[in-house]
XYZ file of C-alpha atoms in Angstrom:
311
model
C 0.135 0.107 0.186
C 2.979 2.406 0.829
C 4.156 2.031 -2.733
C 0.778 2.759 -4.141
C 0.525 6.153 -1.984
C 3.904 7.218 -2.896
C 3.445 6.873 -6.772
C 0.221 8.755 -6.238
C 2.033 11.866 -5.108
C 4.762 11.887 -7.951
C 2.788 11.312 -11.331
C 4.246 14.470 -12.873
C 7.739 13.751 -12.094
C 7.686 10.506 -13.846
C 5.545 11.677 -16.616
C 7.777 14.172 -17.230
C 10.819 12.133 -17.386
C 9.235 9.450 -19.671
C 7.767 12.292 -21.952
C 11.137 13.852 -22.358
C 12.758 10.954 -24.026
C 12.011 9.996 -27.649
C 10.607 6.786 -28.391
C 12.752 3.881 -28.011
C 14.503 2.060 -30.404
C 15.248 -1.952 -29.485
C 14.224 -0.895 -26.232
C 16.617 2.085 -25.677
C 15.696 5.814 -26.728
C 19.425 6.299 -26.563
C 19.892 3.695 -29.326
C 17.870 5.339 -31.972
C 20.823 7.676 -32.993
C 23.267 5.010 -32.982
C 24.147 3.153 -36.236
C 23.126 -0.529 -36.624
C 27.283 -1.371 -36.416
C 27.158 0.618 -32.845
C 24.660 -1.461 -31.253
C 24.821 -5.164 -29.927
C 22.108 -7.178 -30.565
C 21.373 -10.616 -28.495
C 21.235 -13.507 -31.242
C 19.960 -17.196 -30.919
C 21.917 -19.599 -32.938
C 19.650 -22.246 -34.868
C 16.958 -19.971 -33.359
C 14.070 -22.664 -34.891
C 15.272 -25.680 -33.282
C 13.796 -25.589 -30.049
C 12.482 -28.768 -27.565
C 8.942 -27.141 -27.263
C 8.723 -27.388 -31.232
C 9.623 -31.501 -31.150
C 13.255 -31.257 -32.646
C 14.788 -34.096 -31.341
C 17.571 -33.699 -28.509
C 20.440 -34.587 -31.453
C 19.057 -31.215 -33.210
C 17.956 -28.833 -30.508
C 19.794 -25.804 -29.268
C 17.477 -24.351 -27.133
C 14.132 -25.234 -24.595
C 12.093 -22.415 -26.050
C 10.923 -21.152 -29.229
C 11.292 -18.142 -31.325
C 8.132 -16.614 -29.683
C 9.685 -16.819 -26.268
C 13.042 -15.597 -27.360
C 11.276 -12.370 -28.666
C 9.587 -12.065 -25.629
C 12.556 -12.304 -23.655
C 14.292 -9.443 -25.919
C 16.244 -11.380 -28.732
C 16.063 -9.547 -31.821
C 18.509 -11.278 -34.118
C 18.051 -15.040 -35.167
C 20.466 -17.811 -36.791
C 17.978 -20.094 -38.923
C 19.050 -22.986 -41.208
C 16.886 -23.123 -44.661
C 16.107 -26.474 -46.355
C 13.445 -28.292 -48.159
C 11.486 -30.722 -46.354
C 11.896 -34.520 -46.996
C 8.849 -34.459 -49.183
C 9.433 -31.865 -51.538
C 11.662 -29.454 -53.272
C 9.008 -26.769 -53.655
C 9.183 -23.180 -52.286
C 6.311 -24.114 -50.171
C 7.939 -26.592 -48.556
C 10.798 -24.666 -47.655
C 11.605 -25.208 -43.750
C 13.687 -24.516 -40.807
C 15.854 -27.877 -39.931
C 19.174 -28.532 -38.371
C 21.546 -31.228 -39.287
C 24.145 -32.464 -41.846
C 23.581 -34.332 -44.920
C 26.617 -36.001 -44.554
C 24.978 -38.354 -41.661
C 23.011 -39.907 -44.431
C 19.958 -38.629 -42.360
C 17.974 -35.901 -43.855
C 18.077 -32.599 -41.337
C 14.693 -32.129 -41.134
C 14.023 -35.838 -39.988
C 15.249 -34.701 -36.572
C 12.782 -31.707 -36.524
C 11.224 -29.277 -38.935
C 9.167 -25.698 -38.972
C 7.649 -24.618 -42.237
C 10.029 -21.323 -43.190
C 6.688 -19.076 -44.097
C 4.812 -19.973 -41.111
C 7.616 -19.324 -38.837
C 8.285 -16.085 -40.801
C 4.899 -14.882 -40.629
C 4.717 -15.167 -37.138
C 7.965 -12.814 -36.811
C 6.162 -10.770 -38.903
C 3.340 -10.238 -36.504
C 5.600 -9.671 -34.005
C 7.401 -7.157 -35.375
C 3.893 -5.258 -36.464
C 3.389 -5.117 -32.711
C 6.663 -3.982 -31.742
C 7.200 -1.554 -34.778
C 10.311 0.311 -33.135
C 12.541 -2.391 -33.085
C 15.374 -3.575 -35.950
C 15.845 -7.331 -36.203
C 18.422 -9.257 -38.175
C 18.123 -12.818 -39.567
C 21.426 -14.978 -40.769
C 20.225 -17.693 -42.724
C 21.935 -20.757 -43.852
C 21.209 -21.640 -46.931
C 20.423 -24.891 -48.964
C 17.851 -23.728 -51.042
C 17.425 -21.171 -54.162
C 17.612 -17.642 -53.627
C 14.170 -17.237 -55.307
C 12.664 -19.587 -52.724
C 14.236 -17.427 -50.014
C 12.203 -14.552 -51.702
C 9.378 -16.509 -52.012
C 9.032 -17.116 -48.277
C 9.582 -13.478 -47.631
C 6.939 -12.210 -49.627
C 4.571 -14.666 -48.660
C 4.958 -13.900 -44.764
C 4.678 -10.417 -45.600
C 8.558 -9.646 -44.694
C 9.697 -8.633 -47.893
C 8.164 -4.779 -47.385
C 10.483 -4.358 -44.459
C 13.888 -5.742 -45.779
C 16.700 -3.189 -45.662
C 19.568 -3.326 -48.406
C 22.991 -2.207 -47.598
C 25.427 -1.095 -50.039
C 28.828 -2.737 -49.333
C 31.268 -0.026 -47.602
C 28.483 2.728 -47.010
C 27.972 3.756 -43.521
C 24.891 1.756 -42.088
C 21.844 3.687 -41.102
C 20.698 4.524 -37.357
C 18.207 2.415 -35.865
C 15.771 5.612 -35.999
C 16.215 5.635 -39.694
C 15.616 2.211 -40.496
C 12.472 2.532 -38.181
C 11.201 5.614 -39.395
C 11.686 4.144 -42.936
C 10.083 0.785 -41.946
C 13.039 -0.719 -43.538
C 14.048 -2.664 -39.893
C 14.885 -6.078 -41.156
C 18.089 -6.999 -41.954
C 19.251 -10.308 -43.663
C 22.494 -11.989 -43.851
C 23.155 -15.523 -45.446
C 26.018 -17.674 -45.213
C 26.617 -17.936 -49.084
C 27.694 -15.725 -51.859
C 26.293 -12.749 -53.361
C 23.724 -12.311 -55.900
C 23.064 -9.164 -57.553
C 19.368 -10.351 -58.287
C 18.870 -10.378 -54.443
C 20.625 -7.490 -53.162
C 18.710 -7.944 -49.968
C 20.629 -10.823 -49.259
C 24.016 -9.853 -47.683
C 26.724 -12.296 -47.731
C 27.742 -12.126 -44.365
C 31.383 -13.195 -45.017
C 31.444 -9.963 -47.641
C 29.322 -7.599 -45.399
C 30.980 -8.982 -42.041
C 32.954 -11.468 -40.430
C 32.899 -14.127 -37.327
C 34.355 -15.601 -34.380
C 34.563 -19.518 -34.291
C 32.122 -21.725 -32.824
C 31.459 -24.970 -30.887
C 34.611 -24.780 -28.850
C 35.239 -27.543 -26.832
C 36.093 -25.309 -23.141
C 35.424 -21.702 -22.062
C 39.021 -21.290 -22.007
C 39.248 -22.204 -25.747
C 37.156 -19.112 -26.699
C 38.751 -16.311 -28.084
C 38.467 -12.997 -30.523
C 40.242 -14.436 -33.630
C 38.593 -14.210 -36.674
C 37.327 -17.511 -38.027
C 35.906 -16.124 -41.671
C 34.779 -12.888 -43.324
C 35.949 -9.605 -43.731
C 37.466 -8.286 -40.540
C 37.439 -5.044 -42.097
C 33.970 -4.832 -41.693
C 32.223 -3.432 -38.665
C 29.414 -6.128 -38.769
C 30.428 -9.473 -36.885
C 29.068 -12.410 -34.724
C 30.587 -13.382 -31.305
C 29.801 -17.009 -31.298
C 29.343 -18.129 -27.861
C 28.705 -21.801 -27.448
C 30.228 -24.806 -26.482
C 30.222 -28.286 -28.121
C 30.711 -32.203 -26.958
C 33.646 -34.152 -28.680
C 30.461 -35.682 -30.638
C 29.980 -32.310 -32.022
C 26.507 -31.719 -30.478
C 25.593 -28.299 -28.564
C 26.685 -28.678 -24.703
C 23.536 -27.588 -22.599
C 25.220 -28.889 -19.607
C 27.828 -26.163 -19.600
C 25.520 -23.263 -21.255
C 25.178 -21.494 -17.664
C 29.069 -21.157 -17.565
C 29.749 -19.457 -20.823
C 26.238 -17.708 -20.631
C 26.914 -16.149 -17.672
C 26.709 -12.416 -17.421
C 30.259 -11.855 -16.033
C 31.463 -14.218 -18.526
C 29.604 -13.052 -21.345
C 30.238 -9.356 -20.555
C 33.886 -9.973 -20.135
C 34.546 -11.687 -23.169
C 32.466 -8.728 -24.935
C 34.884 -6.268 -23.842
C 37.735 -8.215 -24.632
C 36.848 -8.555 -28.262
C 35.554 -4.808 -28.408
C 39.041 -3.901 -27.295
C 40.692 -6.353 -29.665
C 39.060 -5.254 -32.744
C 37.962 -1.636 -32.008
C 34.395 -2.589 -32.665
C 31.691 -3.695 -30.246
C 30.262 -7.306 -31.144
C 26.838 -6.665 -33.134
C 25.813 -9.742 -32.178
C 26.208 -12.201 -29.049
C 25.059 -15.345 -30.269
C 24.426 -18.076 -27.721
C 22.887 -21.604 -27.434
C 20.020 -22.626 -24.803
C 19.390 -18.787 -24.039
C 16.953 -19.535 -21.028
C 20.407 -20.557 -19.334
C 21.938 -17.196 -19.194
C 22.216 -13.170 -19.771
C 22.677 -12.576 -23.194
C 19.792 -9.699 -23.319
C 20.989 -8.169 -20.198
C 24.783 -7.967 -21.479
C 23.739 -6.645 -24.658
C 21.660 -4.022 -22.896
C 24.622 -3.119 -20.446
C 27.064 -2.813 -23.940
C 24.398 -0.519 -25.744
C 24.712 2.023 -22.604
C 28.518 2.064 -22.968
C 30.339 4.231 -25.942
C 33.388 2.616 -25.573
C 34.806 -0.565 -24.008
C 36.896 1.478 -21.289
C 33.772 3.144 -20.139
C 32.797 2.638 -16.706
C 30.532 -0.539 -16.763
C 26.751 0.160 -15.480
C 25.673 -1.930 -12.525
C 22.963 -3.242 -15.070
C 21.652 -1.144 -17.747
C 17.793 -1.060 -17.917
C 15.507 -0.657 -20.878
C 12.844 1.975 -21.532
C 10.109 -0.413 -22.666
C 11.392 -3.889 -21.543
């Protein structure tokens, strides 16, 4: 009751403090004037491959699906595009996880229809219009099929196209222009699909699936390290190659993730654009990203815990 009475005595102060701030971008008013490359986004690796979507544990990377990831604050998603087991048509383009080298079709261990899942993402973006979203596709289908699923899901109208080596726009500009979806692909660029940015041309990535936390570093695995867009991959694998959910709480821990992010920021002179994790429920990638986004330089005093305007 005391807290209610106290709030009743200071409504004008609260109203002035919130109304003086512009509408937030990705949860923070201070991020609106920042370039896309000057913001850190929490990212889920194989975002579609979750136990609650009936993916086999041999192919799962998360316990909870993309809708839960969205609600938790994730705005970047790695997704693997395949055709399902029964058809090579664009309509049957699916998100699966696995290797054809095993002799087992990747969609055998779990599958989500791409149009359905991207339509859900479109609905979430329609209810949270001030957010910039990023997708990274691992591609096993023709680009024409990617174009089809983007059109059918309604996402095509939101796509941002970036000219190589030109400055990236601010989050506020992307939001105001309605072009607040960026797509990277793990494959070569094609001038017929300029909105499908080759992630090794427009950016780079660290190593991934190390066997131990002490093996994680900031070295460039592949891509163009002169580009400011980069993924800090942050998940462990077992000797079998399967993702390690037992030690996920160690490498997804707030202090571990923050320390590694700052080390890599200092090493490369640019902040991680993406912090990519497995088993996102066991860790704090979202809060680490918020803390980094409250900082302008790796040497700044680290806030105790950065909060956002809207989440």
